[in-house]
Amino acid sequence: MARFSITTAIDYTNGVIHIGHAYQKIVADVLYRFHKQVGDEAYFLTGTDEHGITNAQAAAKEGLEPRQFVDKISSLDKKEIESIGINPDRFIRTTDEDHKKIVAEFYMKSFNNGDIYKGSYEGLYCAGCESYKTLSELVDGACPLHPTRTIEKISEENYFFRWSKYKDFLRELIDTNPNFIQPEQRRKDMIGFLDSGLEDIAISRPKQKLSWGIPVPNDDSHVIYVWFDALINYVTGLKDMWPASLHLVGKDITRWHTLLWPAMLKSAGYEIPRAVYSHGFMNLNGQKISKSLGNVISPSELASRYGSDATRYYFFRYGPWVEDVDVSLEKIDAAYQSDLANGLGNLASRLTTMAEKEGLTGLNKDLVTVSDEYKDYMTELKIVEATESTWSKIKDCDRTINETELWKKTGEEKETTLNKLLNTLLVIANETKPILPISSQKIIDAITGEKIVKIEPLFPRI
Ligand code: MSP
């Protein structure tokens, strides 16, 4: 039995997640369900990233203690993903006790290997990214990802991680494992970044400046830098399923996952994850999804409008898997109508109506699984191609029904064609099950009982 452990980025708890954050959780959940379906031992980890300045500032704004505040946001985030059918094996929080312990152990392993030393840092910091910046990374003096935040000037004593020591190791890792960074364009970006040089990085903050973090184990006047803490969640959360088969992240945090994280793991003596996939960004109505622009939709709002299955479907198929995409309710409405209501829903309803009338016996569900083509696409992370291959089967079935005018036929001819189409519908339902778990199960139940029964509309008019 193959193992498949998948993780997503853990979200900052400075505010409740929106659909932009949820996108990668949807894809991860579909891949997870697919691997379980084909018999792999699968594990899915996601959660919340709760330390650091961004979270501390958001708590202070509401007049709450950080812990009270992050408890609230983390549980709302969890409800958001549950509203679209996502139930990971573990929802990790960086404030969990086992995580704090593992971060301290990890830090000491790296320290004992001579990779952590005390130094001083003077420079710029973007709290939105929780990251040090160089002047050349700013646009008009601001962080391009967080233009409304003030860039802080920092001058302080920190502990540093000897990142520069791992330059050759990282280059070899990337060169010898072409799939380590996907897709290809991000791999090229990372090689470019690596070739421009790596500097050691500050991995602690003085406690008097920021106390909301995990204490440095051998110097409690410092707390561990939020990225050093957050990345380790994968080791804490996956336990004996480490190393991860796949880290799924957004493009803004590729560098942390493909260059810093492997260096940290090597330093502390852990295995390296098998692959990091970094997807694009989603805009809403042509604008960045952002609270300050009032341009936010939540997974639960979408689920109450379209249902959890349809929400998953839209983002899985049309989300920013490689390139950035723009989404809008109009686009979701259109896809709902054409692909789901008039596509899968209509096909299932046509076929089961005819089959019930003919009194057809149910199919044996154990005989039919998914097609090899679909399976290969999913395994190779060609998720759009996988979905398109399923939808082309839906179109083929529709065409056969229309061209043969099946509803007018009678007797054996009708029964034979219907049975063939119902078998394809079973393949389709198996292939759509990871994306549309509720609707696909309804199809499977309707066509694999003792007698085939007419299915209720799966995707009613909105
Ligand atoms: N806490 C860090 C990740 C630590 S992982 C060890 C972080 N958090 S975040 O809340 O800012 O972002 C979480 C994820 O959501 C990131 O992968 C980010 O790329 C993704 N997205 C946030 N907004 C997005 C869109 N508008 N579109 C697509 N993904 C987006 O970074």
GROMACS .gro file of C-alpha atoms and ligand atoms in nm:
model
  493
    1MET     CA    1   0.000   0.000   0.000
    2ALA     CA    2   0.143   0.334  -0.103
    3ARG     CA    3   0.157   0.622   0.145
    4PHE     CA    4   0.032   0.966   0.063
    5SER     CA    5   0.063   1.246   0.316
    6ILE     CA    6  -0.051   1.588   0.208
    7THR     CA    7  -0.033   1.923   0.387
    8THR     CA    8  -0.147   2.278   0.314
    9ALA     CA    9  -0.012   2.607   0.442
   10ILE     CA   10  -0.144   2.686   0.788
   11ASP     CA   11  -0.335   3.015   0.793
   12TYR     CA   12  -0.254   3.318   1.007
   13THR     CA   13  -0.521   3.380   1.266
   14ASN     CA   14  -0.531   3.759   1.227
   15GLY     CA   15  -0.873   3.718   1.062
   16VAL     CA   16  -1.104   3.441   0.948
   17ILE     CA   17  -1.002   3.273   0.623
   18HIS     CA   18  -1.161   3.361   0.289
   19ILE     CA   19  -1.203   3.158  -0.026
   20GLY     CA   20  -0.847   3.247  -0.140
   21HIS     CA   21  -0.706   3.060   0.159
   22ALA     CA   22  -0.959   2.780   0.125
   23TYR     CA   23  -0.868   2.707  -0.239
   24GLN     CA   24  -0.562   2.503  -0.151
   25LYS     CA   25  -0.751   2.317   0.120
   26ILE     CA   26  -1.010   2.213  -0.141
   27VAL     CA   27  -0.743   2.081  -0.377
   28ALA     CA   28  -0.565   1.902  -0.093
   29ASP     CA   29  -0.887   1.743   0.024
   30VAL     CA   30  -0.972   1.620  -0.326
   31LEU     CA   31  -0.625   1.469  -0.370
   32TYR     CA   32  -0.650   1.312  -0.026
   33ARG     CA   33  -0.989   1.157  -0.100
   34PHE     CA   34  -0.861   1.034  -0.437
   35HIS     CA   35  -0.561   0.860  -0.280
   36LYS     CA   36  -0.780   0.696  -0.018
   37GLN     CA   37  -1.020   0.584  -0.289
   38VAL     CA   38  -0.744   0.410  -0.485
   39GLY     CA   39  -0.631   0.227  -0.173
   40ASP     CA   40  -0.338   0.435  -0.048
   41GLU     CA   41  -0.270   0.503   0.318
   42ALA     CA   42  -0.349   0.874   0.311
   43TYR     CA   43  -0.311   1.150   0.569
   44PHE     CA   44  -0.421   1.512   0.543
   45LEU     CA   45  -0.289   1.790   0.764
   46THR     CA   46  -0.397   2.153   0.778
   47GLY     CA   47  -0.445   2.411   1.052
   48THR     CA   48  -0.361   2.756   1.183
   49ASP     CA   49  -0.040   2.958   1.230
   50GLU     CA   50  -0.099   3.148   1.551
   51HIS     CA   51   0.220   3.318   1.673
   52GLY     CA   52   0.402   3.629   1.549
   53ILE     CA   53   0.333   4.001   1.511
   54THR     CA   54   0.038   3.985   1.271
   55ASN     CA   55  -0.165   3.770   1.509
   56ALA     CA   56  -0.055   3.965   1.819
   57GLN     CA   57  -0.149   4.298   1.658
   58ALA     CA   58  -0.490   4.169   1.548
   59ALA     CA   59  -0.561   4.050   1.905
   60ALA     CA   60  -0.455   4.386   2.051
   61LYS     CA   61  -0.687   4.567   1.810
   62GLU     CA   62  -0.981   4.377   1.957
   63GLY     CA   63  -0.853   4.430   2.311
   64LEU     CA   64  -0.804   4.057   2.363
   65GLU     CA   65  -0.514   3.850   2.488
   66PRO     CA   66  -0.347   3.676   2.191
   67ARG     CA   67  -0.449   3.332   2.313
   68GLN     CA   68  -0.815   3.426   2.351
   69PHE     CA   69  -0.817   3.584   2.008
   70VAL     CA   70  -0.645   3.300   1.820
   71ASP     CA   71  -0.869   3.042   1.991
   72LYS     CA   72  -1.165   3.222   1.845
   73ILE     CA   73  -1.028   3.263   1.491
   74SER     CA   74  -0.887   2.913   1.472
   75SER     CA   75  -1.221   2.759   1.559
   76LEU     CA   76  -1.399   2.982   1.303
   77ASP     CA   77  -1.145   2.877   1.038
   78LYS     CA   78  -1.212   2.514   1.116
   79LYS     CA   79  -1.586   2.570   1.077
   80GLU     CA   80  -1.524   2.743   0.744
   81ILE     CA   81  -1.345   2.445   0.595
   82GLU     CA   82  -1.596   2.203   0.745
   83SER     CA   83  -1.870   2.392   0.563
   84ILE     CA   84  -1.717   2.271   0.236
   85GLY     CA   85  -1.670   1.911   0.342
   86ILE     CA   86  -1.310   1.932   0.461
   87ASN     CA   87  -1.222   1.720   0.763
   88PRO     CA   88  -0.845   1.671   0.787
   89ASP     CA   89  -0.691   1.391   0.990
   90ARG     CA   90  -0.545   1.664   1.206
   91PHE     CA   91  -0.622   2.033   1.231
   92ILE     CA   92  -0.298   2.153   1.386
   93ARG     CA   93  -0.255   2.476   1.580
   94THR     CA   94   0.094   2.612   1.643
   95THR     CA   95  -0.018   2.679   2.001
   96ASP     CA   96  -0.073   2.303   2.055
   97GLU     CA   97   0.148   2.167   2.332
   98ASP     CA   98   0.303   1.884   2.127
   99HIS     CA   99   0.401   2.134   1.859
  100LYS     CA  100   0.574   2.368   2.104
  101LYS     CA  101   0.774   2.073   2.235
  102ILE     CA  102   0.877   1.958   1.887
  103VAL     CA  103   0.980   2.312   1.785
  104ALA     CA  104   1.206   2.333   2.090
  105GLU     CA  105   1.361   1.993   2.012
  106PHE     CA  106   1.407   2.081   1.646
  107TYR     CA  107   1.572   2.412   1.738
  108MET     CA  108   1.814   2.238   1.975
  109LYS     CA  109   1.909   1.978   1.712
  110SER     CA  110   1.996   2.254   1.471
  111PHE     CA  111   2.173   2.452   1.745
  112ASN     CA  112   2.378   2.150   1.849
  113ASN     CA  113   2.484   2.103   1.487
  114GLY     CA  114   2.637   2.450   1.499
  115ASP     CA  115   2.379   2.606   1.264
  116ILE     CA  116   2.237   2.867   1.503
  117TYR     CA  117   2.442   3.162   1.629
  118LYS     CA  118   2.380   3.501   1.788
  119GLY     CA  119   2.412   3.811   1.571
  120SER     CA  120   2.245   4.141   1.511
  121TYR     CA  121   1.999   4.241   1.243
  122GLU     CA  122   1.936   4.582   1.104
  123GLY     CA  123   1.687   4.621   0.826
  124LEU     CA  124   1.328   4.612   0.710
  125TYR     CA  125   1.039   4.391   0.813
  126CYS     CA  126   0.690   4.339   0.669
  127ALA     CA  127   0.454   4.215   0.941
  128GLY     CA  128   0.199   4.108   0.675
  129CYS     CA  129   0.448   3.860   0.526
  130GLU     CA  130   0.616   3.806   0.863
  131SER     CA  131   0.935   3.845   0.670
  132TYR     CA  132   1.254   4.047   0.641
  133LYS     CA  133   1.272   4.259   0.328
  134THR     CA  134   1.539   4.422   0.120
  135LEU     CA  135   1.490   4.765  -0.036
  136SER     CA  136   1.484   4.609  -0.382
  137GLU     CA  137   1.179   4.400  -0.285
  138LEU     CA  138   0.969   4.709  -0.207
  139VAL     CA  139   0.753   4.903  -0.451
  140ASP     CA  140   0.718   5.274  -0.366
  141GLY     CA  141   0.853   5.198  -0.020
  142ALA     CA  142   0.582   4.937   0.051
  143CYS     CA  143   0.553   4.559   0.037
  144PRO     CA  144   0.380   4.472  -0.293
  145LEU     CA  145   0.171   4.207  -0.116
  146HIS     CA  146   0.072   4.431   0.177
  147PRO     CA  147   0.074   4.788   0.041
  148THR     CA  148  -0.134   4.927   0.328
  149ARG     CA  149   0.106   4.811   0.600
  150THR     CA  150   0.396   5.021   0.717
  151ILE     CA  151   0.735   4.860   0.667
  152GLU     CA  152   0.912   4.851   1.002
  153LYS     CA  153   1.278   4.933   1.051
  154ILE     CA  154   1.426   4.678   1.286
  155SER     CA  155   1.754   4.690   1.469
  156GLU     CA  156   1.801   4.416   1.723
  157GLU     CA  157   1.995   4.117   1.846
  158ASN     CA  158   1.871   3.786   1.704
  159TYR     CA  159   1.967   3.427   1.670
  160PHE     CA  160   2.057   3.344   1.310
  161PHE     CA  161   2.025   3.023   1.113
  162ARG     CA  162   2.318   2.935   0.884
  163TRP     CA  163   2.105   2.923   0.571
  164SER     CA  164   2.401   3.010   0.347
  165LYS     CA  165   2.571   2.683   0.443
  166TYR     CA  166   2.297   2.489   0.260
  167LYS     CA  167   2.322   2.654  -0.079
  168ASP     CA  168   2.493   2.361  -0.252
  169PHE     CA  169   2.273   2.109  -0.078
  170LEU     CA  170   1.962   2.291  -0.202
  171ARG     CA  171   2.095   2.320  -0.555
  172GLU     CA  172   2.161   1.949  -0.568
  173LEU     CA  173   1.823   1.867  -0.418
  174ILE     CA  174   1.649   2.071  -0.688
  175ASP     CA  175   1.870   1.944  -0.972
  176THR     CA  176   1.838   1.579  -0.887
  177ASN     CA  177   1.465   1.588  -0.809
  178PRO     CA  178   1.291   1.759  -1.098
  179ASN     CA  179   0.953   1.716  -0.926
  180PHE     CA  180   1.061   1.863  -0.595
  181ILE     CA  181   0.935   2.209  -0.693
  182GLN     CA  182   0.626   2.220  -0.914
  183PRO     CA  183   0.509   2.365  -1.146
  184GLU     CA  184   0.814   2.423  -1.363
  185GLN     CA  185   0.802   2.803  -1.366
  186ARG     CA  186   0.826   2.818  -0.986
  187ARG     CA  187   1.118   2.577  -0.999
  188LYS     CA  188   1.298   2.815  -1.232
  189ASP     CA  189   1.220   3.110  -1.003
  190MET     CA  190   1.368   2.928  -0.706
  191ILE     CA  191   1.683   2.832  -0.894
  192GLY     CA  192   1.720   3.198  -0.988
  193PHE     CA  193   1.676   3.305  -0.628
  194LEU     CA  194   1.923   3.047  -0.504
  195ASP     CA  195   2.181   3.147  -0.763
  196SER     CA  196   2.160   3.509  -0.655
  197GLY     CA  197   2.298   3.401  -0.316
  198LEU     CA  198   2.164   3.298   0.023
  199GLU     CA  199   2.220   3.494   0.340
  200ASP     CA  200   2.180   3.364   0.692
  201ILE     CA  201   1.842   3.446   0.838
  202ALA     CA  202   1.729   3.576   1.177
  203ILE     CA  203   1.514   3.311   1.348
  204SER     CA  204   1.433   3.475   1.680
  205ARG     CA  205   1.290   3.802   1.808
  206PRO     CA  206   1.379   3.963   2.142
  207LYS     CA  207   1.099   3.894   2.390
  208GLN     CA  208   1.069   4.256   2.491
  209LYS     CA  209   0.972   4.343   2.134
  210LEU     CA  210   0.748   4.043   2.068
  211SER     CA  211   0.647   3.803   2.339
  212TRP     CA  212   0.381   3.607   2.145
  213GLY     CA  213   0.585   3.306   2.037
  214ILE     CA  214   0.758   2.989   2.146
  215PRO     CA  215   1.055   3.070   2.373
  216VAL     CA  216   1.403   2.993   2.242
  217PRO     CA  217   1.480   2.680   2.451
  218ASN     CA  218   1.824   2.791   2.568
  219ASP     CA  219   1.756   3.165   2.597
  220ASP     CA  220   1.412   3.267   2.713
  221SER     CA  221   1.477   3.635   2.647
  222HIS     CA  222   1.398   3.548   2.283
  223VAL     CA  223   1.104   3.387   2.104
  224ILE     CA  224   1.137   3.175   1.792
  225TYR     CA  225   1.063   3.351   1.463
  226VAL     CA  226   0.715   3.267   1.337
  227TRP     CA  227   0.826   3.099   1.012
  228PHE     CA  228   1.077   2.872   1.188
  229ASP     CA  229   0.795   2.773   1.425
  230ALA     CA  230   0.525   2.739   1.155
  231LEU     CA  231   0.718   2.520   0.911
  232ILE     CA  232   0.782   2.264   1.183
  233ASN     CA  233   0.404   2.206   1.210
  234TYR     CA  234   0.445   1.955   0.929
  235VAL     CA  235   0.676   1.736   1.135
  236THR     CA  236   0.457   1.770   1.445
  237GLY     CA  237   0.138   1.698   1.256
  238LEU     CA  238   0.250   1.417   1.027
  239LYS     CA  239   0.437   1.222   1.297
  240ASP     CA  240   0.519   0.880   1.148
  241MET     CA  241   0.370   0.988   0.813
  242TRP     CA  242   0.671   1.220   0.775
  243PRO     CA  243   0.820   1.296   0.520
  244ALA     CA  244   0.529   1.465   0.344
  245SER     CA  245   0.448   1.335  -0.002
  246LEU     CA  246   0.326   1.680  -0.097
  247HIS     CA  247   0.325   2.029   0.054
  248LEU     CA  248   0.062   2.236  -0.120
  249VAL     CA  249   0.122   2.612  -0.087
  250GLY     CA  250   0.049   2.945  -0.256
  251LYS     CA  251   0.314   3.105  -0.475
  252ASP     CA  252   0.392   3.382  -0.223
  253ILE     CA  253   0.539   3.130   0.020
  254THR     CA  254   0.727   2.903  -0.221
  255ARG     CA  255   1.067   3.025  -0.107
  256TRP     CA  256   1.006   2.934   0.256
  257HIS     CA  257   0.894   2.585   0.165
  258THR     CA  258   1.145   2.497  -0.103
  259LEU     CA  259   1.460   2.670   0.020
  260LEU     CA  260   1.439   2.743   0.393
  261TRP     CA  261   1.244   2.435   0.504
  262PRO     CA  262   1.470   2.171   0.341
  263ALA     CA  263   1.775   2.349   0.485
  264MET     CA  264   1.620   2.347   0.834
  265LEU     CA  265   1.534   1.977   0.800
  266LYS     CA  266   1.881   1.886   0.680
  267SER     CA  267   2.033   2.080   0.966
  268ALA     CA  268   1.818   1.907   1.229
  269GLY     CA  269   1.861   1.564   1.067
  270TYR     CA  270   1.513   1.498   0.924
  271GLU     CA  271   1.410   1.357   0.588
  272ILE     CA  272   1.318   1.603   0.312
  273PRO     CA  273   0.959   1.620   0.180
  274ARG     CA  274   0.903   1.459  -0.159
  275ALA     CA  275   0.745   1.757  -0.336
  276VAL     CA  276   0.619   2.111  -0.298
  277TYR     CA  277   0.346   2.233  -0.534
  278SER     CA  278   0.293   2.606  -0.545
  279HIS     CA  279  -0.029   2.739  -0.699
  280GLY     CA  280  -0.124   3.084  -0.825
  281PHE     CA  281  -0.344   3.353  -0.674
  282MET     CA  282  -0.711   3.418  -0.700
  283ASN     CA  283  -0.866   3.762  -0.737
  284LEU     CA  284  -1.231   3.846  -0.686
  285ASN     CA  285  -1.409   4.068  -0.939
  286GLY     CA  286  -1.074   4.185  -1.071
  287GLN     CA  287  -0.942   4.295  -0.731
  288LYS     CA  288  -0.711   4.141  -0.476
  289ILE     CA  289  -0.914   3.953  -0.214
  290SER     CA  290  -0.872   4.176   0.086
  291LYS     CA  291  -1.074   4.281   0.388
  292SER     CA  292  -0.967   4.644   0.359
  293LEU     CA  293  -1.107   4.655   0.004
  294GLY     CA  294  -1.430   4.489   0.125
  295ASN     CA  295  -1.365   4.221  -0.131
  296VAL     CA  296  -1.400   3.894   0.057
  297ILE     CA  297  -1.620   3.588   0.027
  298SER     CA  298  -1.609   3.302   0.269
  299PRO     CA  299  -1.635   2.931   0.193
  300SER     CA  300  -1.948   2.906   0.411
  301GLU     CA  301  -2.128   3.183   0.219
  302LEU     CA  302  -2.053   3.002  -0.105
  303ALA     CA  303  -2.165   2.673   0.045
  304SER     CA  304  -2.498   2.819   0.146
  305ARG     CA  305  -2.554   2.957  -0.203
  306TYR     CA  306  -2.425   2.668  -0.418
  307GLY     CA  307  -2.392   2.378  -0.176
  308SER     CA  308  -2.065   2.240  -0.053
  309ASP     CA  309  -2.012   2.006  -0.351
  310ALA     CA  310  -2.059   2.274  -0.616
  311THR     CA  311  -1.828   2.513  -0.430
  312ARG     CA  312  -1.556   2.249  -0.421
  313TYR     CA  313  -1.611   2.173  -0.788
  314TYR     CA  314  -1.583   2.529  -0.909
  315PHE     CA  315  -1.256   2.604  -0.732
  316PHE     CA  316  -1.100   2.267  -0.799
  317ARG     CA  317  -1.158   2.297  -1.170
  318TYR     CA  318  -1.129   2.671  -1.231
  319GLY     CA  319  -0.904   2.782  -0.944
  320PRO     CA  320  -0.549   2.921  -0.987
  321TRP     CA  321  -0.372   2.587  -1.017
  322VAL     CA  322  -0.092   2.730  -1.230
  323GLU     CA  323  -0.179   3.082  -1.341
  324ASP     CA  324  -0.362   3.345  -1.136
  325VAL     CA  325  -0.735   3.359  -1.202
  326ASP     CA  326  -1.017   3.602  -1.149
  327VAL     CA  327  -1.336   3.466  -0.995
  328SER     CA  328  -1.683   3.619  -0.966
  329LEU     CA  329  -2.026   3.498  -0.865
  330GLU     CA  330  -2.132   3.528  -1.231
  331LYS     CA  331  -1.860   3.285  -1.334
  332ILE     CA  332  -1.954   3.041  -1.058
  333ASP     CA  333  -2.323   3.068  -1.156
  334ALA     CA  334  -2.238   2.995  -1.519
  335ALA     CA  335  -2.025   2.690  -1.436
  336TYR     CA  336  -2.288   2.565  -1.192
  337GLN     CA  337  -2.549   2.582  -1.465
  338SER     CA  338  -2.350   2.437  -1.753
  339ASP     CA  339  -2.122   2.180  -1.590
  340LEU     CA  340  -2.332   2.065  -1.295
  341ALA     CA  341  -2.704   2.132  -1.349
  342ASN     CA  342  -2.708   2.080  -1.728
  343GLY     CA  343  -2.404   1.850  -1.727
  344LEU     CA  344  -2.362   1.585  -1.462
  345GLY     CA  345  -2.699   1.644  -1.290
  346ASN     CA  346  -2.898   1.628  -1.611
  347LEU     CA  347  -2.719   1.316  -1.736
  348ALA     CA  348  -2.776   1.133  -1.409
  349SER     CA  349  -3.139   1.230  -1.410
  350ARG     CA  350  -3.200   1.133  -1.775
  351LEU     CA  351  -3.035   0.794  -1.740
  352THR     CA  352  -3.192   0.697  -1.408
  353THR     CA  353  -3.537   0.808  -1.525
  354MET     CA  354  -3.514   0.582  -1.831
  355ALA     CA  355  -3.361   0.296  -1.634
  356GLU     CA  356  -3.630   0.308  -1.367
  357LYS     CA  357  -3.900   0.299  -1.635
  358GLU     CA  358  -3.736  -0.003  -1.793
  359GLY     CA  359  -3.710  -0.170  -1.453
  360LEU     CA  360  -3.335  -0.222  -1.490
  361THR     CA  361  -3.137  -0.407  -1.223
  362GLY     CA  362  -2.868  -0.211  -1.036
  363LEU     CA  363  -2.502  -0.234  -1.141
  364ASN     CA  364  -2.235  -0.411  -0.943
  365LYS     CA  365  -2.040  -0.123  -0.792
  366ASP     CA  366  -1.735  -0.335  -0.718
  367LEU     CA  367  -1.670  -0.399  -1.086
  368VAL     CA  368  -1.623  -0.038  -1.189
  369THR     CA  369  -1.362   0.203  -1.060
  370VAL     CA  370  -1.199   0.500  -1.229
  371SER     CA  371  -1.034   0.519  -1.572
  372ASP     CA  372  -0.658   0.480  -1.606
  373GLU     CA  373  -0.634   0.814  -1.783
  374TYR     CA  374  -0.801   0.996  -1.493
  375LYS     CA  375  -0.592   0.810  -1.238
  376ASP     CA  376  -0.268   0.903  -1.412
  377TYR     CA  377  -0.366   1.267  -1.438
  378MET     CA  378  -0.455   1.285  -1.069
  379THR     CA  379  -0.136   1.112  -0.965
  380GLU     CA  380   0.069   1.353  -1.175
  381LEU     CA  381  -0.118   1.654  -1.029
  382LYS     CA  382  -0.272   1.739  -1.366
  383ILE     CA  383  -0.595   1.816  -1.190
  384VAL     CA  384  -0.757   2.025  -1.462
  385GLU     CA  385  -0.690   1.760  -1.725
  386ALA     CA  386  -0.828   1.495  -1.489
  387THR     CA  387  -1.153   1.686  -1.444
  388GLU     CA  388  -1.180   1.762  -1.814
  389SER     CA  389  -1.136   1.395  -1.897
  390THR     CA  390  -1.430   1.311  -1.672
  391TRP     CA  391  -1.646   1.585  -1.819
  392SER     CA  392  -1.569   1.467  -2.171
  393LYS     CA  393  -1.729   1.134  -2.072
  394ILE     CA  394  -2.040   1.326  -1.967
  395LYS     CA  395  -2.050   1.496  -2.307
  396ASP     CA  396  -2.001   1.163  -2.487
  397CYS     CA  397  -2.292   1.008  -2.299
  398ASP     CA  398  -2.515   1.307  -2.379
  399ARG     CA  399  -2.419   1.280  -2.744
  400THR     CA  400  -2.504   0.907  -2.756
  401ILE     CA  401  -2.843   0.968  -2.596
  402ASN     CA  402  -2.923   1.246  -2.841
  403GLU     CA  403  -2.787   1.081  -3.153
  404THR     CA  404  -2.962   0.749  -3.088
  405GLU     CA  405  -3.273   0.930  -2.961
  406LEU     CA  406  -3.261   0.674  -2.687
  407TRP     CA  407  -3.586   0.787  -2.523
  408LYS     CA  408  -3.773   0.675  -2.835
  409LYS     CA  409  -3.613   0.329  -2.844
  410THR     CA  410  -3.759   0.014  -2.696
  411GLY     CA  411  -3.666  -0.343  -2.609
  412GLU     CA  412  -3.319  -0.492  -2.615
  413GLU     CA  413  -3.156  -0.211  -2.812
  414LYS     CA  414  -3.261   0.041  -2.548
  415GLU     CA  415  -3.156  -0.184  -2.263
  416THR     CA  416  -2.812  -0.254  -2.406
  417THR     CA  417  -2.733   0.111  -2.478
  418LEU     CA  418  -2.871   0.220  -2.143
  419ASN     CA  419  -2.662  -0.034  -1.959
  420LYS     CA  420  -2.350   0.080  -2.138
  421LEU     CA  421  -2.422   0.441  -2.050
  422LEU     CA  422  -2.501   0.355  -1.690
  423ASN     CA  423  -2.167   0.181  -1.660
  424THR     CA  424  -1.998   0.496  -1.784
  425LEU     CA  425  -2.205   0.698  -1.536
  426LEU     CA  426  -2.066   0.478  -1.261
  427VAL     CA  427  -1.712   0.554  -1.377
  428ILE     CA  428  -1.800   0.922  -1.385
  429ALA     CA  429  -1.947   0.908  -1.033
  430ASN     CA  430  -1.635   0.734  -0.904
  431GLU     CA  431  -1.413   0.996  -1.067
  432THR     CA  432  -1.616   1.287  -0.934
  433LYS     CA  433  -1.646   1.141  -0.585
  434PRO     CA  434  -1.338   1.317  -0.440
  435ILE     CA  435  -1.467   1.652  -0.570
  436LEU     CA  436  -1.841   1.604  -0.525
  437PRO     CA  437  -1.861   1.352  -0.241
  438ILE     CA  438  -2.230   1.402  -0.161
  439SER     CA  439  -2.374   1.417  -0.513
  440SER     CA  440  -2.156   1.135  -0.645
  441GLN     CA  441  -2.262   0.908  -0.363
  442LYS     CA  442  -2.626   0.980  -0.448
  443ILE     CA  443  -2.561   0.873  -0.807
  444ILE     CA  444  -2.380   0.559  -0.697
  445ASP     CA  445  -2.662   0.468  -0.457
  446ALA     CA  446  -2.928   0.524  -0.726
  447ILE     CA  447  -2.764   0.297  -0.981
  448THR     CA  448  -2.620   0.022  -0.765
  449GLY     CA  449  -2.923  -0.075  -0.554
  450GLU     CA  450  -3.134  -0.380  -0.634
  451LYS     CA  451  -3.322  -0.182  -0.898
  452ILE     CA  452  -3.210   0.145  -1.052
  453VAL     CA  453  -3.410   0.435  -0.913
  454LYS     CA  454  -3.474   0.780  -1.056
  455ILE     CA  455  -3.250   1.036  -0.889
  456GLU     CA  456  -3.378   1.365  -0.744
  457PRO     CA  457  -3.227   1.678  -0.907
  458LEU     CA  458  -2.868   1.702  -0.778
  459PHE     CA  459  -2.810   2.066  -0.862
  460PRO     CA  460  -3.136   2.260  -0.831
  461ARG     CA  461  -3.178   2.608  -0.978
  462ILE     CA  462  -3.024   2.875  -0.758
  463MSP     N1  463   0.100   3.134   0.786
  463MSP     C1  464   0.165   3.139   0.661
  463MSP     C2  465   0.191   2.999   0.607
  463MSP     C3  466   0.273   2.911   0.697
  463MSP     S1  467   0.289   2.751   0.630
  463MSP     C4  468   0.399   2.675   0.731
  463MSP     C5  469   0.076   3.215   0.562
  463MSP     N2  470  -0.051   3.233   0.599
  463MSP     S2  471  -0.162   3.312   0.515
  463MSP     O1  472  -0.281   3.307   0.595
  463MSP     O2  473  -0.112   3.441   0.479
  463MSP     O3  474  -0.182   3.233   0.381
  463MSP     C6  475  -0.217   3.096   0.382
  463MSP     C7  476  -0.221   3.041   0.240
  463MSP     O4  477  -0.327   3.101   0.167
  463MSP     C8  478  -0.093   3.068   0.161
  463MSP     O5  479  -0.053   2.953   0.092
  463MSP     C9  480  -0.134   3.175   0.064
  463MSP     O6  481  -0.061   3.164  -0.056
  463MSP    C10  482  -0.279   3.139   0.039
  463MSP     N3  483  -0.358   3.249  -0.011
  463MSP    C11  484  -0.394   3.364   0.054
  463MSP     N4  485  -0.466   3.441  -0.031
  463MSP    C12  486  -0.479   3.379  -0.151
  463MSP    C13  487  -0.545   3.407  -0.271
  463MSP     N5  488  -0.611   3.519  -0.290
  463MSP     N6  489  -0.539   3.313  -0.370
  463MSP    C14  490  -0.477   3.192  -0.354
  463MSP     N7  491  -0.414   3.162  -0.241
  463MSP    C15  492  -0.405   3.257  -0.142
  463MSP     O7  493   0.124   3.251   0.456
   0.00000   0.00000   0.00000
